[in-house]
Amino acid sequence: MLRNFGLLGAVLLGLALSGCATAQSPEAAAENDPLEGVNRASFHVSVALDKAAARPVAVAYRGVVPRQIRGGVRNVLNNLGSIRTFANDILQGEATRAGTTLVRFVVNSTIGFGGLFEVAEDYGYPRHFEDFGQTLAVWGIGEGPYLFVPLLGPSTPRDLTGSVVDFFFDPFTYVQWGDESYVPYVRTGLVYLELRSSNIQTLDDIEASSADFYTSLRGLYRQARNNEIRNGAQEIDDLPNF
Amino acid sequence: MRNGAKSLAQQTMKSGLLAAAVFLGLAAGTGATFASPATEKYAQETIDRGYVILNNDALSRPQRAEQFREFMLGTTDIRRIAIFTLGQYANSTSPADMEDFVKAFTDYATAVYETRLGKYKGQTLKVTGSNNRAADDSVVNAIVVNPTAPSANPIRAAFRIRAGAGGKSIITDMQVEGVWLAINQRSDFIGFLQQNRGSVPALATNLRQQVITLRGGAN
């Protein structure tokens, strides 16, 4: 629990620091990245750690564990994430999407053997993701400055806050095995292992074709995140003229 | 955050298809009329032409790459995209440096296209509708269809089509799952320029190095 308050403290610190932003270039202002110096340092440390540990582990996981098993792990994790998505569907007033999420969870948990198999999609219930960061955006809360959080990656104070709330939304946060509460840690580890292993080549390609890997990821994050918040709806009014 | 990262990763994974497509600034003589149905038809036909080359198994890899290069260069206003990606730095770049950059960018775009798009061979793209920003500025929406793995959640794509010189239709950008590629490329390049005292020649050199890496990996 202390760890969670620590994270919350980090979010608040980030918000406070954002108020201390000094002069920035017009382009940095456009990207809303007043902490770029700190963020870049965090980025470089994270990339170094990734190459030293996370990527090799992900490569080994991908090389050793058969694809079918990895797919099953991914499906189970996605199914568990449905609880968070359902809560945020409701909070965003998206009744239809909440219904879809509920049906998906029930179908995949039963016919799909505890989420091991993704069968709801075959019945016409496609997967989508929601989190409390998106809910805050739907409620009109601004994102705040761009942050690159060590080991976690691109974020904003709004999304970090959302992550904390989602952590408490998640019933598995409170699951204990005997006297130990390592279940959420195992699950979190698997989530990141699965995420990293699924994107080894992708991130390699992005890095190889980026003039500035940091800003390339920042731009991808911004656009992708806004697309998630809009639930994929096309937004054409703010496109640059060229 | 977890979902955000996941979605980001999903989009970037899909962006292989797209990386080249940014540079499909495909120009075609469809006339000055810019009604959405005509624009959608233009987008569909142009992309289909590209996929005919991509999916032609009779071509060797070098042949396919060469045909794609010709297809791109014959139909693309790469200069327009290149200048856009420089952002504010385009205004302070000398004509000579700009010419050099456009050349480097063209080679870079082609290399990215050659190496990445090949991974998505066999897929097709179906236009689903469009929105007009202005009389000469439309966004055509589409979905990417993988015949071997149909999904209830197909990848969403879009093309921004503008009227170019002589009223020709030009695709100036491509979007996949919400990510506009030329816009992201501009962020990338401007980030580099900020870190390198605004040196466009340094960026051109960087792009040339990337071409060597990309083509080396492709061979």
CSV table of C-alpha atoms in Angstrom, one decimal:
chain,number,residue,atom,x,y,z
A,1,MET,CA,0.0,0.0,0.0
A,2,LEU,CA,2.9,2.3,0.7
A,3,ARG,CA,4.1,1.7,-2.8
A,4,ASN,CA,0.8,3.0,-4.1
A,5,PHE,CA,0.9,6.2,-2.0
A,6,GLY,CA,4.5,6.6,-3.3
A,7,LEU,CA,3.2,6.5,-6.8
A,8,LEU,CA,0.5,9.0,-6.0
A,9,GLY,CA,3.2,11.2,-4.5
A,10,ALA,CA,5.2,10.9,-7.7
A,11,VAL,CA,2.1,12.0,-9.7
A,12,LEU,CA,1.6,15.0,-7.4
A,13,LEU,CA,5.3,15.9,-7.7
A,14,GLY,CA,5.0,15.7,-11.4
A,15,LEU,CA,2.1,18.1,-11.3
A,16,ALA,CA,4.0,20.4,-9.0
A,17,LEU,CA,7.1,20.3,-11.2
A,18,SER,CA,5.0,21.1,-14.2
A,19,GLY,CA,4.1,24.4,-12.6
A,20,CYS,CA,7.8,25.2,-12.4
A,21,ALA,CA,8.3,25.0,-16.2
A,22,THR,CA,10.5,27.6,-17.6
A,23,ALA,CA,11.2,28.9,-21.1
A,24,GLN,CA,10.7,26.3,-23.8
A,25,SER,CA,10.9,26.3,-27.6
A,26,PRO,CA,7.7,26.8,-29.6
A,27,GLU,CA,8.0,23.2,-30.8
A,28,ALA,CA,8.4,21.9,-27.3
A,29,ALA,CA,5.4,24.0,-26.3
A,30,ALA,CA,3.5,22.4,-29.1
A,31,GLU,CA,4.4,19.0,-27.8
A,32,ASN,CA,3.6,20.2,-24.2
A,33,ASP,CA,6.9,18.9,-22.9
A,34,PRO,CA,8.3,21.5,-20.5
A,35,LEU,CA,10.2,18.9,-18.6
A,36,GLU,CA,12.0,17.7,-21.8
A,37,GLY,CA,15.5,17.7,-20.2
A,38,VAL,CA,14.4,15.5,-17.3
A,39,ASN,CA,12.2,13.4,-19.5
A,40,ARG,CA,15.1,12.8,-21.9
A,41,ALA,CA,17.3,11.7,-19.1
A,42,SER,CA,14.6,9.4,-17.9
A,43,PHE,CA,14.2,8.1,-21.4
A,44,HIS,CA,17.9,7.3,-21.9
A,45,VAL,CA,18.1,5.5,-18.5
A,46,SER,CA,15.0,3.5,-19.4
A,47,VAL,CA,16.3,2.6,-22.9
A,48,ALA,CA,19.6,1.5,-21.3
A,49,LEU,CA,17.8,-0.7,-18.8
A,50,ASP,CA,15.5,-2.0,-21.5
A,51,LYS,CA,18.4,-3.1,-23.6
A,52,ALA,CA,20.3,-4.6,-20.6
A,53,ALA,CA,17.4,-6.4,-19.1
A,54,ALA,CA,13.8,-6.1,-20.4
A,55,ARG,CA,14.5,-6.7,-24.0
A,56,PRO,CA,16.7,-9.8,-23.4
A,57,VAL,CA,14.2,-11.3,-21.1
A,58,ALA,CA,11.4,-10.6,-23.6
A,59,VAL,CA,13.5,-12.2,-26.4
A,60,ALA,CA,14.1,-15.2,-24.2
A,61,TYR,CA,10.4,-15.5,-23.3
A,62,ARG,CA,9.5,-15.3,-27.0
A,63,GLY,CA,12.1,-17.8,-27.9
A,64,VAL,CA,11.4,-20.4,-25.2
A,65,VAL,CA,7.7,-20.2,-24.6
A,66,PRO,CA,5.5,-21.6,-27.5
A,67,ARG,CA,3.3,-19.1,-29.3
A,68,GLN,CA,0.1,-20.8,-28.2
A,69,ILE,CA,1.0,-20.5,-24.6
A,70,ARG,CA,2.0,-16.9,-25.0
A,71,GLY,CA,-1.3,-16.2,-26.8
A,72,GLY,CA,-3.1,-17.9,-23.9
A,73,VAL,CA,-1.3,-15.7,-21.4
A,74,ARG,CA,-2.1,-12.6,-23.4
A,75,ASN,CA,-5.8,-13.6,-23.6
A,76,VAL,CA,-6.0,-14.2,-19.8
A,77,LEU,CA,-4.4,-10.9,-19.1
A,78,ASN,CA,-6.7,-9.1,-21.5
A,79,ASN,CA,-9.7,-10.8,-19.9
A,80,LEU,CA,-8.7,-9.7,-16.4
A,81,GLY,CA,-8.3,-6.2,-17.8
A,82,SER,CA,-11.9,-6.3,-18.8
A,83,ILE,CA,-12.9,-5.5,-15.3
A,84,ARG,CA,-11.1,-2.2,-15.4
A,85,THR,CA,-12.4,-1.5,-18.9
A,86,PHE,CA,-16.0,-2.2,-17.7
A,87,ALA,CA,-15.7,0.2,-14.8
A,88,ASN,CA,-14.4,3.0,-17.0
A,89,ASP,CA,-17.0,2.3,-19.7
A,90,ILE,CA,-19.6,2.9,-17.1
A,91,LEU,CA,-17.8,6.0,-15.7
A,92,GLN,CA,-17.7,7.4,-19.3
A,93,GLY,CA,-21.4,6.8,-19.8
A,94,GLU,CA,-20.7,4.3,-22.6
A,95,ALA,CA,-23.5,1.8,-21.9
A,96,THR,CA,-23.2,-0.1,-25.2
A,97,ARG,CA,-19.5,-0.5,-24.8
A,98,ALA,CA,-19.9,-1.5,-21.2
A,99,GLY,CA,-22.4,-4.1,-22.3
A,100,THR,CA,-19.9,-5.4,-24.9
A,101,THR,CA,-17.2,-5.6,-22.3
A,102,LEU,CA,-19.5,-7.5,-19.9
A,103,VAL,CA,-20.5,-10.0,-22.5
A,104,ARG,CA,-16.9,-10.4,-23.5
A,105,PHE,CA,-15.8,-11.1,-20.0
A,106,VAL,CA,-18.6,-13.6,-19.4
A,107,VAL,CA,-18.1,-15.4,-22.7
A,108,ASN,CA,-14.3,-15.5,-22.5
A,109,SER,CA,-14.3,-16.5,-18.8
A,110,THR,CA,-16.7,-19.4,-19.5
A,111,ILE,CA,-16.6,-20.7,-23.0
A,112,GLY,CA,-13.0,-19.4,-23.3
A,113,PHE,CA,-11.9,-21.4,-20.2
A,114,GLY,CA,-11.1,-18.5,-17.9
A,115,GLY,CA,-10.0,-16.2,-20.7
A,116,LEU,CA,-7.5,-18.6,-22.1
A,117,PHE,CA,-9.2,-18.4,-25.4
A,118,GLU,CA,-10.5,-15.3,-27.2
A,119,VAL,CA,-13.9,-16.4,-28.4
A,120,ALA,CA,-16.1,-13.4,-27.8
A,121,GLU,CA,-14.6,-11.7,-30.8
A,122,ASP,CA,-15.8,-14.5,-33.0
A,123,TYR,CA,-19.3,-13.8,-31.7
A,124,GLY,CA,-19.1,-10.2,-32.8
A,125,TYR,CA,-17.9,-8.6,-29.5
A,126,PRO,CA,-14.6,-6.9,-30.4
A,127,ARG,CA,-12.1,-6.0,-27.7
A,128,HIS,CA,-11.5,-2.4,-26.6
A,129,PHE,CA,-9.6,-0.9,-23.8
A,130,GLU,CA,-10.5,1.8,-21.4
A,131,ASP,CA,-8.7,3.2,-18.4
A,132,PHE,CA,-9.2,6.0,-15.9
A,133,GLY,CA,-6.8,8.3,-17.7
A,134,GLN,CA,-9.2,8.1,-20.6
A,135,THR,CA,-12.2,8.6,-18.3
A,136,LEU,CA,-10.5,11.8,-16.9
A,137,ALA,CA,-10.1,13.0,-20.4
A,138,VAL,CA,-13.7,12.3,-21.2
A,139,TRP,CA,-14.6,14.3,-18.1
A,140,GLY,CA,-12.7,17.2,-19.5
A,141,ILE,CA,-9.5,17.0,-17.4
A,142,GLY,CA,-6.5,18.3,-19.2
A,143,GLU,CA,-3.6,15.9,-19.7
A,144,GLY,CA,-0.8,18.1,-18.2
A,145,PRO,CA,2.7,18.0,-19.5
A,146,TYR,CA,4.3,15.1,-21.2
A,147,LEU,CA,6.2,12.8,-18.8
A,148,PHE,CA,8.6,9.9,-19.5
A,149,VAL,CA,8.3,7.8,-16.4
A,150,PRO,CA,11.3,5.6,-15.7
A,151,LEU,CA,10.5,2.0,-16.7
A,152,LEU,CA,6.9,2.8,-17.3
A,153,GLY,CA,7.4,4.9,-20.4
A,154,PRO,CA,5.4,7.8,-22.0
A,155,SER,CA,2.7,9.3,-19.8
A,156,THR,CA,1.1,12.5,-18.5
A,157,PRO,CA,0.0,13.4,-15.0
A,158,ARG,CA,-3.6,12.6,-16.0
A,159,ASP,CA,-2.6,9.2,-17.2
A,160,LEU,CA,-0.4,8.5,-14.2
A,161,THR,CA,-3.3,9.5,-11.9
A,162,GLY,CA,-5.5,7.2,-13.9
A,163,SER,CA,-3.1,4.3,-13.4
A,164,VAL,CA,-3.3,4.8,-9.7
A,165,VAL,CA,-7.0,4.8,-9.7
A,166,ASP,CA,-7.1,1.8,-12.0
A,167,PHE,CA,-4.9,-0.1,-9.6
A,168,PHE,CA,-7.5,0.3,-6.9
A,169,PHE,CA,-10.3,-0.5,-9.3
A,170,ASP,CA,-8.7,-3.9,-10.0
A,171,PRO,CA,-10.0,-6.7,-7.8
A,172,PHE,CA,-6.8,-8.5,-8.2
A,173,THR,CA,-5.0,-5.8,-6.3
A,174,TYR,CA,-6.6,-7.2,-3.2
A,175,VAL,CA,-6.0,-10.9,-4.0
A,176,GLN,CA,-3.8,-12.7,-1.5
A,177,TRP,CA,-2.3,-16.1,-1.6
A,178,GLY,CA,-2.0,-17.2,2.0
A,179,ASP,CA,-0.3,-14.4,3.8
A,180,GLU,CA,1.4,-13.1,0.8
A,181,SER,CA,0.0,-10.5,-1.7
A,182,TYR,CA,2.3,-11.3,-4.6
A,183,VAL,CA,-0.5,-12.0,-7.0
A,184,PRO,CA,-0.8,-8.4,-8.4
A,185,TYR,CA,3.0,-8.2,-8.7
A,186,VAL,CA,3.1,-11.4,-10.7
A,187,ARG,CA,0.3,-10.2,-12.9
A,188,THR,CA,1.9,-6.8,-13.5
A,189,GLY,CA,5.2,-8.6,-14.4
A,190,LEU,CA,3.4,-10.7,-16.9
A,191,VAL,CA,1.6,-7.7,-18.4
A,192,TYR,CA,4.9,-6.0,-19.1
A,193,LEU,CA,6.6,-9.2,-20.2
A,194,GLU,CA,3.8,-9.8,-22.7
A,195,LEU,CA,3.8,-6.2,-23.8
A,196,ARG,CA,7.5,-6.1,-24.4
A,197,SER,CA,7.8,-9.4,-26.1
A,198,SER,CA,5.0,-8.6,-28.4
A,199,ASN,CA,6.8,-5.5,-29.6
A,200,ILE,CA,10.4,-6.4,-29.9
A,201,GLN,CA,10.6,-5.9,-33.7
A,202,THR,CA,8.3,-3.0,-33.7
A,203,LEU,CA,10.3,-0.9,-31.3
A,204,ASP,CA,13.5,-2.0,-33.0
A,205,ASP,CA,12.1,-0.7,-36.3
A,206,ILE,CA,10.9,2.6,-34.8
A,207,GLU,CA,14.3,3.2,-33.3
A,208,ALA,CA,16.1,2.3,-36.5
A,209,SER,CA,14.0,4.7,-38.6
A,210,SER,CA,13.9,7.6,-36.1
A,211,ALA,CA,16.1,10.6,-36.3
A,212,ASP,CA,15.3,11.2,-32.7
A,213,PHE,CA,13.8,8.2,-30.9
A,214,TYR,CA,12.6,10.2,-27.9
A,215,THR,CA,10.5,12.6,-29.9
A,216,SER,CA,9.3,9.9,-32.2
A,217,LEU,CA,7.9,7.9,-29.3
A,218,ARG,CA,6.5,11.1,-27.8
A,219,GLY,CA,4.6,11.9,-31.0
A,220,LEU,CA,3.4,8.3,-31.3
A,221,TYR,CA,2.2,8.3,-27.7
A,222,ARG,CA,0.3,11.6,-28.1
A,223,GLN,CA,-1.5,10.7,-31.2
A,224,ALA,CA,-2.3,7.1,-30.1
A,225,ARG,CA,-3.5,8.2,-26.8
A,226,ASN,CA,-5.8,10.9,-28.2
A,227,ASN,CA,-7.2,8.3,-30.6
A,228,GLU,CA,-8.0,6.0,-27.7
A,229,ILE,CA,-9.8,8.8,-25.9
A,230,ARG,CA,-11.9,9.5,-29.0
A,231,ASN,CA,-12.5,5.7,-29.2
A,232,GLY,CA,-11.1,5.8,-32.7
A,233,ALA,CA,-13.4,8.6,-34.0
A,234,GLN,CA,-11.8,10.6,-36.8
A,235,GLU,CA,-10.8,14.2,-35.8
A,236,ILE,CA,-9.9,16.3,-38.8
A,237,ASP,CA,-10.4,19.9,-37.6
A,238,ASP,CA,-6.9,20.3,-36.0
A,239,LEU,CA,-4.9,18.8,-38.8
A,240,PRO,CA,-2.0,21.1,-40.0
A,241,ASN,CA,-2.2,22.6,-43.4
A,242,PHE,CA,0.3,21.3,-45.8
B,1,MET,CA,-1.2,3.9,-18.7
B,2,ARG,CA,-0.8,0.2,-19.3
B,3,ASN,CA,-3.5,0.3,-22.0
B,4,GLY,CA,-2.0,3.4,-23.4
B,5,ALA,CA,1.3,1.8,-23.8
B,6,LYS,CA,-0.3,-1.3,-25.2
B,7,SER,CA,-2.2,0.7,-27.7
B,8,LEU,CA,0.8,2.6,-28.6
B,9,ALA,CA,2.7,-0.6,-29.2
B,10,GLN,CA,-0.2,-2.0,-31.3
B,11,GLN,CA,-0.2,1.1,-33.4
B,12,THR,CA,3.5,1.1,-33.9
B,13,MET,CA,3.4,-2.5,-34.8
B,14,LYS,CA,0.9,-1.8,-37.5
B,15,SER,CA,2.9,1.2,-38.6
B,16,GLY,CA,5.1,-0.9,-40.8
B,17,LEU,CA,2.3,-0.9,-43.3
B,18,LEU,CA,2.2,2.8,-42.9
B,19,ALA,CA,5.7,4.0,-42.8
B,20,ALA,CA,5.9,3.9,-46.5
B,21,ALA,CA,2.4,5.0,-47.1
B,22,VAL,CA,3.2,8.4,-45.7
B,23,PHE,CA,5.1,8.8,-48.8
B,24,LEU,CA,2.4,7.6,-51.0
B,25,GLY,CA,1.7,11.2,-51.8
B,26,LEU,CA,0.1,9.7,-54.7
B,27,ALA,CA,-0.8,12.1,-57.4
B,28,ALA,CA,-3.3,11.2,-60.1
B,29,GLY,CA,-5.0,13.0,-62.8
B,30,THR,CA,-8.5,12.8,-61.5
B,31,GLY,CA,-9.3,16.4,-62.3
B,32,ALA,CA,-10.1,19.3,-60.1
B,33,THR,CA,-13.5,18.1,-59.0
B,34,PHE,CA,-13.2,17.1,-55.4
B,35,ALA,CA,-16.5,15.5,-54.3
B,36,SER,CA,-16.0,12.9,-51.7
B,37,PRO,CA,-17.2,9.9,-53.8
B,38,ALA,CA,-14.6,10.8,-56.4
B,39,THR,CA,-11.9,11.2,-53.8
B,40,GLU,CA,-12.8,7.8,-52.2
B,41,LYS,CA,-12.6,6.2,-55.6
B,42,TYR,CA,-9.3,7.8,-56.3
B,43,ALA,CA,-7.9,6.6,-52.9
B,44,GLN,CA,-9.2,3.0,-53.5
B,45,GLU,CA,-7.8,2.8,-57.0
B,46,THR,CA,-4.4,4.2,-56.1
B,47,ILE,CA,-3.9,2.0,-53.1
B,48,ASP,CA,-5.1,-1.0,-55.1
B,49,ARG,CA,-2.4,-0.2,-57.7
B,50,GLY,CA,0.2,-0.2,-54.9
B,51,TYR,CA,-1.0,-3.5,-53.5
B,52,VAL,CA,-0.9,-5.1,-57.0
B,53,ILE,CA,2.8,-4.6,-56.9
B,54,LEU,CA,3.1,-5.6,-53.3
B,55,ASN,CA,1.2,-8.8,-53.8
B,56,ASN,CA,2.8,-9.9,-57.1
B,57,ASP,CA,4.6,-13.1,-56.2
B,58,ALA,CA,6.1,-13.2,-59.6
B,59,LEU,CA,8.4,-10.3,-58.7
B,60,SER,CA,11.7,-10.9,-56.9
B,61,ARG,CA,12.3,-8.7,-53.9
B,62,PRO,CA,14.5,-6.3,-55.7
B,63,GLN,CA,12.1,-6.1,-58.6
B,64,ARG,CA,9.2,-5.4,-56.3
B,65,ALA,CA,11.2,-2.8,-54.5
B,66,GLU,CA,12.1,-1.1,-57.7
B,67,GLN,CA,8.5,-1.1,-59.0
B,68,PHE,CA,7.4,0.4,-55.7
B,69,ARG,CA,10.0,3.0,-55.9
B,70,GLU,CA,8.9,4.0,-59.4
B,71,PHE,CA,5.3,3.9,-58.2
B,72,MET,CA,6.0,6.2,-55.3
B,73,LEU,CA,8.3,8.6,-57.2
B,74,GLY,CA,5.9,8.8,-60.1
B,75,THR,CA,2.9,9.7,-58.0
B,76,THR,CA,4.2,11.4,-54.9
B,77,ASP,CA,4.9,15.0,-54.0
B,78,ILE,CA,7.7,14.1,-51.7
B,79,ARG,CA,9.0,17.6,-51.7
B,80,ARG,CA,5.8,18.8,-50.1
B,81,ILE,CA,6.0,16.2,-47.3
B,82,ALA,CA,9.7,16.7,-46.8
B,83,ILE,CA,9.3,20.5,-46.3
B,84,PHE,CA,6.4,19.9,-43.9
B,85,THR,CA,8.5,17.5,-41.8
B,86,LEU,CA,11.0,20.3,-41.1
B,87,GLY,CA,8.4,22.5,-39.4
B,88,GLN,CA,9.7,26.0,-38.6
B,89,TYR,CA,13.2,25.0,-39.7
B,90,ALA,CA,12.1,24.9,-43.3
B,91,ASN,CA,12.0,28.7,-43.2
B,92,SER,CA,15.6,29.1,-42.3
B,93,THR,CA,17.0,26.4,-44.5
B,94,SER,CA,19.1,27.6,-47.5
B,95,PRO,CA,17.9,26.4,-51.0
B,96,ALA,CA,21.0,24.2,-51.4
B,97,ASP,CA,20.5,22.6,-48.0
B,98,MET,CA,16.8,22.1,-48.8
B,99,GLU,CA,17.5,20.4,-52.1
B,100,ASP,CA,20.0,18.1,-50.3
B,101,PHE,CA,17.5,17.3,-47.6
B,102,VAL,CA,14.7,16.6,-50.1
B,103,LYS,CA,16.9,14.2,-51.8
B,104,ALA,CA,17.9,12.5,-48.6
B,105,PHE,CA,14.3,12.4,-47.4
B,106,THR,CA,13.3,10.8,-50.7
B,107,ASP,CA,15.8,8.0,-50.4
B,108,TYR,CA,14.9,7.6,-46.7
B,109,ALA,CA,11.2,7.4,-47.5
B,110,THR,CA,11.8,4.9,-50.2
B,111,ALA,CA,14.0,2.7,-48.0
B,112,VAL,CA,11.5,2.7,-45.1
B,113,TYR,CA,8.8,1.9,-47.6
B,114,GLU,CA,10.8,-1.0,-49.1
B,115,THR,CA,11.8,-2.6,-45.9
B,116,ARG,CA,8.6,-2.2,-43.9
B,117,LEU,CA,5.8,-2.6,-46.4
B,118,GLY,CA,7.1,-5.9,-47.5
B,119,LYS,CA,6.2,-7.3,-44.1
B,120,TYR,CA,2.6,-6.6,-44.8
B,121,LYS,CA,2.4,-8.3,-48.1
B,122,GLY,CA,-0.9,-10.0,-48.8
B,123,GLN,CA,-3.1,-7.4,-47.0
B,124,THR,CA,-5.6,-5.2,-48.7
B,125,LEU,CA,-7.3,-1.9,-47.9
B,126,LYS,CA,-11.0,-1.1,-48.2
B,127,VAL,CA,-12.3,2.5,-48.3
B,128,THR,CA,-15.2,2.9,-45.9
B,129,GLY,CA,-16.0,6.6,-46.1
B,130,SER,CA,-14.7,10.1,-46.0
B,131,ASN,CA,-14.8,13.6,-44.4
B,132,ASN,CA,-14.2,16.9,-46.1
B,133,ARG,CA,-12.1,19.5,-44.3
B,134,ALA,CA,-12.4,21.9,-47.2
B,135,ALA,CA,-13.1,21.8,-50.9
B,136,ASP,CA,-9.6,20.7,-51.6
B,137,ASP,CA,-8.9,18.8,-48.4
B,138,SER,CA,-10.5,15.4,-47.5
B,139,VAL,CA,-9.8,12.5,-45.2
B,140,VAL,CA,-10.7,9.1,-46.7
B,141,ASN,CA,-11.2,6.4,-44.1
B,142,ALA,CA,-10.4,2.8,-44.7
B,143,ILE,CA,-9.8,-0.5,-43.0
B,144,VAL,CA,-6.8,-2.8,-43.5
B,145,VAL,CA,-8.0,-6.3,-44.3
B,146,ASN,CA,-5.8,-9.4,-43.8
B,147,PRO,CA,-7.5,-12.2,-45.7
B,148,THR,CA,-5.6,-14.8,-43.8
B,149,ALA,CA,-6.6,-13.5,-40.4
B,150,PRO,CA,-9.9,-11.7,-40.6
B,151,SER,CA,-10.7,-9.8,-37.4
B,152,ALA,CA,-13.7,-8.2,-35.8
B,153,ASN,CA,-11.3,-5.4,-34.9
B,154,PRO,CA,-9.7,-4.5,-38.2
B,155,ILE,CA,-6.9,-2.0,-38.4
B,156,ARG,CA,-8.3,1.5,-39.2
B,157,ALA,CA,-6.5,3.7,-41.7
B,158,ALA,CA,-7.1,7.0,-43.3
B,159,PHE,CA,-5.6,9.0,-46.1
B,160,ARG,CA,-5.5,12.8,-46.3
B,161,ILE,CA,-6.1,13.9,-49.9
B,162,ARG,CA,-5.5,17.4,-51.1
B,163,ALA,CA,-5.6,19.1,-54.4
B,164,GLY,CA,-2.1,19.5,-55.8
B,165,ALA,CA,-0.6,21.4,-58.7
B,166,GLY,CA,-3.0,21.4,-61.7
B,167,GLY,CA,-5.8,20.1,-59.6
B,168,LYS,CA,-4.4,16.7,-59.2
B,169,SER,CA,-5.3,14.7,-56.2
B,170,ILE,CA,-2.4,14.2,-53.8
B,171,ILE,CA,-2.3,12.0,-50.7
B,172,THR,CA,-0.3,14.0,-48.2
B,173,ASP,CA,-0.5,11.8,-45.2
B,174,MET,CA,-1.7,8.5,-44.0
B,175,GLN,CA,-3.1,7.6,-40.6
B,176,VAL,CA,-3.2,4.2,-38.9
B,177,GLU,CA,-5.1,3.7,-35.7
B,178,GLY,CA,-5.1,7.4,-35.1
B,179,VAL,CA,-1.5,8.1,-35.8
B,180,TRP,CA,-0.7,10.4,-38.7
B,181,LEU,CA,2.6,9.4,-40.1
B,182,ALA,CA,3.9,12.7,-41.6
B,183,ILE,CA,2.9,14.5,-38.4
B,184,ASN,CA,4.8,12.1,-36.3
B,185,GLN,CA,7.8,12.3,-38.7
B,186,ARG,CA,7.8,16.0,-38.2
B,187,SER,CA,8.0,15.6,-34.4
B,188,ASP,CA,10.8,13.2,-34.9
B,189,PHE,CA,12.8,15.4,-37.2
B,190,ILE,CA,12.2,18.6,-35.2
B,191,GLY,CA,13.3,16.8,-32.1
B,192,PHE,CA,16.5,15.9,-33.9
B,193,LEU,CA,17.0,19.4,-35.1
B,194,GLN,CA,16.5,20.8,-31.6
B,195,GLN,CA,19.2,18.5,-30.4
B,196,ASN,CA,21.6,19.5,-33.3
B,197,ARG,CA,21.4,23.3,-33.4
B,198,GLY,CA,18.8,23.2,-36.2
B,199,SER,CA,21.3,21.7,-38.7
B,200,VAL,CA,19.3,20.4,-41.6
B,201,PRO,CA,22.4,19.0,-43.2
B,202,ALA,CA,23.0,17.0,-40.1
B,203,LEU,CA,19.5,15.6,-40.4
B,204,ALA,CA,20.1,14.8,-44.0
B,205,THR,CA,23.2,12.9,-43.0
B,206,ASN,CA,21.3,11.1,-40.3
B,207,LEU,CA,18.7,10.0,-42.8
B,208,ARG,CA,21.4,8.8,-45.2
B,209,GLN,CA,22.8,6.7,-42.4
B,210,GLN,CA,19.4,5.3,-41.7
B,211,VAL,CA,19.0,4.3,-45.4
B,212,ILE,CA,22.3,2.4,-45.2
B,213,THR,CA,21.0,0.6,-42.1
B,214,LEU,CA,17.6,-0.1,-43.5
B,215,ARG,CA,18.9,-1.3,-46.8
B,216,GLY,CA,21.5,-3.4,-45.1
B,217,GLY,CA,18.9,-5.1,-43.1
B,218,ALA,CA,16.8,-5.6,-46.2
B,219,ASN,CA,19.5,-7.5,-48.1
